[in-house]
Amino acid sequence: MKKMYFVIAAFLLTAIGFSQGTITGSVVDGDFGDPLPGANIMVQGTTTGVAADFDGNFTIEVSQSSGTLVISYIGFISKKVDFTTVGNIGAISLNPDAQELEGVVIVGSGIIDLAEDRQTPIAVSTIKAREIREKTGNWDLPELLKSTPSVQNVKGGAFGDGQMFLRGFDQTNTAFLLNGQPINGMEDGKMYWSNWSGVLDIANAVQVQRGLGSSKLAISSVGGTVNIVTKTLDKREGGFFQSMIGNDNYIKTTGYYSTGIMENGLSVAAMLGHWQGDGYVDNTGGQGQTYFLSFGYVPNENNIFNFILTGAPQWHAAAGSDNLRTFLDNGRKYNSWNTPDVNSPNTLNGGAYPGGRNIYHKPVANLSWDLTFSDTASLSTVLYGSIGRGSFSQLITSSGEALYARGSNNNHNWGGLVTNFNKQINESLNFNIGADVRLYNGIHFRDVREFIGVNSVSASSNYNGGAYELTNAYGGINPWNITFNPNDDHSQRFGYDYEEKINYAGVFGQLEYSKGAFSTFFQGSVSTQSHIREEFLNAANEGQSEESEKVNNPGFNVKAGVAYNLSKQNSIFANAGYYSRQPYHSDLYIDDRNSNELNPLATENQKITGLEGGYKFMGDILSANLNVYYTIWDNRIQYSSDDTNNDNIVDEFTQTSPLKQVHSGVELEVFLRPADGLNFQGFVSIGNWEYDGNVTTTTSDENGNILSTGDTSYIDGVKVGQAAQFTAGISGDYEILPRLKLDANWNLYDNLYGSTLFGDSEFSTANNRGAIKLPAFDTMDVGLSYRMLVGKENNKSIQFRLNINNVFDEVYLESSSDNRHVEAGDDVWNGVNTDNRVRFGYGRTWNVSMRYNF
């Protein structure tokens, strides 16, 4: 019996020795502090593990008094946590993995074409919610993307006037998609970032797909595709409140709240924000609001419905261009578009009235439905619409006296539908088919925004029966007034007055085969696009408009690629594509603003050929992407505008005969995680972008009168300007202490050339010296953030953030509109002729924010 007692005692002591106790804690999102239900918690070196519950809490039995827990969650970077005693170890934060997109797309998974949806790789870079929230500050999307290969942001002179270049192509030739919905202008492909100032406040991720991309839509972008994925349905209740201040009296306040998916399947989310500031360049102040409203419904596991309404009504003053010498004499913040104080409520800073001001409001609504038929079949559909109302208001003066503000209005009504059916035929074969339909009505005219020194303006037109007077002003600078009380009176329009109807329909499909280490895909689309232009002002008969003949252009694109996984960590791929892309509406007419006369040079489709290849290495500590590309853009018409009198009023327009560009290059992107809390990223992009062949030009004045025709611009071999053909950058972040992080990024730009204005005298002879080269420059940005845990069980947080851009106040030229080379005796600055019209980049800027996450 004593031996039995001894055996039992020994067994109990052994059991106690192997079960030292219980560890409890929680796993949360390092960005927002939200719980991560289902997170895996393992004891390193053992098979002991548990999963966190719905609230992110866990309890795990351990057999030793010290050791290491390994915490992991899909879409987040795993973390190791040492323990020396049992008990509660508190909240463990996991940071999102920038290369992992699991869970980013909740609604519209069949339409939002992220790179991870396809086995065959592409050239791609992804920015996720944490970096978007921390680094955006008081900037627009292009500035956020500057640390990705082959991307350059030209800030422009005022709020929302920046432009993004991708592989040397401007943003009219890059497809921008908001939750799968095309948002480039239907007429000319342009993007105005002031219309999307709030989109980054609700963005879950932004993915830049360079070159051919993975979009299945009937879109023929030249530079690439940028997917913006916003919040739709939040899984849990929560929100944030953020306040920010920055340089030049910038103030921004934003609030967001979501109910999460409630027990009845409903979800409601809303955001409201306001911003205002004086602008970095003198007298470029602006202000606006941002709003977002989402209604979701999940009746069962097979259906998800979501309705979104968002908009960003705003106005901002513009910055005029000038020559380099004028900026050197007056400072890089100088704005030539100023006048003395006038008797008007719409002055800036109690003084100057802007020479140019942008006022716009573009509400966008979409209704999406994700239908799951089975584990292998699903359908995603989004129905969308927008109304755009706005104007570029230009101050008209005489002998230095302000007369009135003239509005150049660009209104539109736009609706569309995108749908995609996906079928997993078997383990190796996947099939997609879908449709893309867009209906667009553009409305363009000039009117009076505000009378200042006069009470009426004289005008004349056939439609209005000869001479007439404009006595009404519309909207002023209030974008809400313009939206709900637009000028619909043709008798109060002058300068130009026309409408256009653009209808587009396309079908697309993709077939992908993947087995073992090999994968291949084929994509194709066919589309048709029709155009009708309706002229009012210059119509032949009083009170009767004239419609142009209907122009129909079919188009298509094909893309194919192959990939092979050399090993678990190494893969190679090659893709090829050909696009027959319809010309833009603005290309189809000899004088788009004044006449229905078709341009015979622009009726044929553009021809785009893309070839690319790449190598990917995916390691635990180091990963890298190497890409090469070769793009031919042929049979395109280019328009340019010129201010020959240097008075900030465009007075000449030049169009070319079909021209050809060839862009080739190499891109390397490297990611390094040498230790927990320490991350580095670097890239190098080397491009060679040139024109192939010469062109003839036709130049007209702002009234459509031909000034010259048949002139030759000798541009064969001339470098394509506006974006640096060599870029490089290094960025990194380090968690100094728990939740205290320092980050920095350095960018270098070289081989930046002046903009090629065809018809410029610099290219009138065959032995010209090409485009001028601007000086190389580099900038350094730094940021510091701290997240303080608050609330019951540390389930809420307050984040403090400081950003300083261009820390060393680098003085640099970001663009030149001219190509005037240096001659003997010329005034020169850093090797640049000071007669060139240029724009300086921004000096040191900053912003500080506080964000409460709940």
PDB file of N, CA and C in Angstrom, residues 692-721:
ATOM      1  N   ASP A 692       9.888  57.425 -81.344  1.00  0.00           N
ATOM      2  CA  ASP A 692      10.375  56.688 -82.501  1.00  0.00           C
ATOM      3  C   ASP A 692       9.744  57.294 -83.750  1.00  0.00           C
ATOM      4  N   GLY A 693      10.531  58.035 -84.531  1.00  0.00           N
ATOM      5  CA  GLY A 693      10.011  58.680 -85.731  1.00  0.00           C
ATOM      6  C   GLY A 693       9.635  60.126 -85.492  1.00  0.00           C
ATOM      7  N   ASN A 694       9.496  60.887 -86.578  1.00  0.00           N
ATOM      8  CA  ASN A 694       9.114  62.292 -86.509  1.00  0.00           C
ATOM      9  C   ASN A 694       7.609  62.443 -86.727  1.00  0.00           C
ATOM     10  N   VAL A 695       7.084  63.638 -86.446  1.00  0.00           N
ATOM     11  CA  VAL A 695       5.658  63.895 -86.612  1.00  0.00           C
ATOM     12  C   VAL A 695       5.448  65.246 -87.276  1.00  0.00           C
ATOM     13  N   THR A 696       4.270  65.423 -87.884  1.00  0.00           N
ATOM     14  CA  THR A 696       3.859  66.733 -88.369  1.00  0.00           C
ATOM     15  C   THR A 696       2.837  67.315 -87.400  1.00  0.00           C
ATOM     16  N   THR A 697       2.770  68.637 -87.341  1.00  0.00           N
ATOM     17  CA  THR A 697       1.918  69.293 -86.347  1.00  0.00           C
ATOM     18  C   THR A 697       1.002  70.324 -86.987  1.00  0.00           C
ATOM     19  N   THR A 698      -0.111  70.563 -86.304  1.00  0.00           N
ATOM     20  CA  THR A 698      -1.043  71.628 -86.652  1.00  0.00           C
ATOM     21  C   THR A 698      -1.284  72.459 -85.397  1.00  0.00           C
ATOM     22  N   THR A 699      -1.137  73.786 -85.515  1.00  0.00           N
ATOM     23  CA  THR A 699      -1.284  74.680 -84.367  1.00  0.00           C
ATOM     24  C   THR A 699      -2.446  75.630 -84.605  1.00  0.00           C
ATOM     25  N   SER A 700      -3.302  75.795 -83.582  1.00  0.00           N
ATOM     26  CA  SER A 700      -4.449  76.702 -83.678  1.00  0.00           C
ATOM     27  C   SER A 700      -4.521  77.556 -82.431  1.00  0.00           C
ATOM     28  N   ASP A 701      -5.299  78.656 -82.507  1.00  0.00           N
ATOM     29  CA  ASP A 701      -5.491  79.495 -81.327  1.00  0.00           C
ATOM     30  C   ASP A 701      -6.689  78.983 -80.531  1.00  0.00           C
ATOM     31  N   GLU A 702      -7.016  79.691 -79.426  1.00  0.00           N
ATOM     32  CA  GLU A 702      -8.072  79.193 -78.541  1.00  0.00           C
ATOM     33  C   GLU A 702      -9.451  79.257 -79.178  1.00  0.00           C
ATOM     34  N   ASN A 703      -9.604  79.971 -80.307  1.00  0.00           N
ATOM     35  CA  ASN A 703     -10.884  80.042 -81.001  1.00  0.00           C
ATOM     36  C   ASN A 703     -10.979  79.068 -82.168  1.00  0.00           C
ATOM     37  N   GLY A 704      -9.951  78.217 -82.301  1.00  0.00           N
ATOM     38  CA  GLY A 704      -9.978  77.212 -83.345  1.00  0.00           C
ATOM     39  C   GLY A 704      -9.394  77.653 -84.671  1.00  0.00           C
ATOM     40  N   ASN A 705      -8.878  78.860 -84.772  1.00  0.00           N
ATOM     41  CA  ASN A 705      -8.283  79.341 -86.016  1.00  0.00           C
ATOM     42  C   ASN A 705      -6.910  78.703 -86.220  1.00  0.00           C
ATOM     43  N   ILE A 706      -6.665  78.155 -87.419  1.00  0.00           N
ATOM     44  CA  ILE A 706      -5.407  77.492 -87.724  1.00  0.00           C
ATOM     45  C   ILE A 706      -4.302  78.537 -87.866  1.00  0.00           C
ATOM     46  N   LEU A 707      -3.240  78.360 -87.096  1.00  0.00           N
ATOM     47  CA  LEU A 707      -2.090  79.267 -87.172  1.00  0.00           C
ATOM     48  C   LEU A 707      -1.005  78.710 -88.083  1.00  0.00           C
ATOM     49  N   SER A 708      -0.817  77.395 -88.060  1.00  0.00           N
ATOM     50  CA  SER A 708       0.155  76.759 -88.940  1.00  0.00           C
ATOM     51  C   SER A 708      -0.203  75.286 -89.070  1.00  0.00           C
ATOM     52  N   THR A 709       0.182  74.686 -90.200  1.00  0.00           N
ATOM     53  CA  THR A 709      -0.104  73.273 -90.407  1.00  0.00           C
ATOM     54  C   THR A 709       0.973  72.650 -91.274  1.00  0.00           C
ATOM     55  N   GLY A 710       1.177  71.350 -91.115  1.00  0.00           N
ATOM     56  CA  GLY A 710       2.174  70.655 -91.921  1.00  0.00           C
ATOM     57  C   GLY A 710       3.600  70.837 -91.461  1.00  0.00           C
ATOM     58  N   ASP A 711       3.813  71.439 -90.301  1.00  0.00           N
ATOM     59  CA  ASP A 711       5.172  71.600 -89.794  1.00  0.00           C
ATOM     60  C   ASP A 711       5.681  70.267 -89.265  1.00  0.00           C
ATOM     61  N   THR A 712       6.980  70.046 -89.385  1.00  0.00           N
ATOM     62  CA  THR A 712       7.589  68.796 -88.908  1.00  0.00           C
ATOM     63  C   THR A 712       8.284  69.033 -87.581  1.00  0.00           C
ATOM     64  N   SER A 713       8.009  68.156 -86.627  1.00  0.00           N
ATOM     65  CA  SER A 713       8.769  68.117 -85.373  1.00  0.00           C
ATOM     66  C   SER A 713       9.701  66.912 -85.442  1.00  0.00           C
ATOM     67  N   TYR A 714      10.993  67.194 -85.385  1.00  0.00           N
ATOM     68  CA  TYR A 714      12.001  66.135 -85.501  1.00  0.00           C
ATOM     69  C   TYR A 714      12.283  65.580 -84.100  1.00  0.00           C
ATOM     70  N   ILE A 715      11.525  64.564 -83.750  1.00  0.00           N
ATOM     71  CA  ILE A 715      11.616  64.035 -82.385  1.00  0.00           C
ATOM     72  C   ILE A 715      12.137  62.602 -82.337  1.00  0.00           C
ATOM     73  N   ASP A 716      12.551  62.070 -83.468  1.00  0.00           N
ATOM     74  CA  ASP A 716      13.056  60.699 -83.493  1.00  0.00           C
ATOM     75  C   ASP A 716      14.247  60.571 -82.549  1.00  0.00           C
ATOM     76  N   GLY A 717      14.135  59.692 -81.548  1.00  0.00           N
ATOM     77  CA  GLY A 717      15.199  59.491 -80.576  1.00  0.00           C
ATOM     78  C   GLY A 717      15.197  60.454 -79.415  1.00  0.00           C
ATOM     79  N   VAL A 718      14.271  61.411 -79.408  1.00  0.00           N
ATOM     80  CA  VAL A 718      14.186  62.369 -78.300  1.00  0.00           C
ATOM     81  C   VAL A 718      13.624  61.670 -77.059  1.00  0.00           C
ATOM     82  N   LYS A 719      14.184  61.989 -75.900  1.00  0.00           N
ATOM     83  CA  LYS A 719      13.740  61.382 -74.651  1.00  0.00           C
ATOM     84  C   LYS A 719      12.346  61.884 -74.277  1.00  0.00           C
ATOM     85  N   VAL A 720      11.535  60.972 -73.765  1.00  0.00           N
ATOM     86  CA  VAL A 720      10.213  61.335 -73.253  1.00  0.00           C
ATOM     87  C   VAL A 720      10.397  62.046 -71.913  1.00  0.00           C
ATOM     88  N   GLY A 721       9.776  63.199 -71.752  1.00  0.00           N
ATOM     89  CA  GLY A 721       9.996  64.016 -70.559  1.00  0.00           C
ATOM     90  C   GLY A 721       8.956  63.832 -69.483  1.00  0.00           C
TER      91      GLY A 721
END
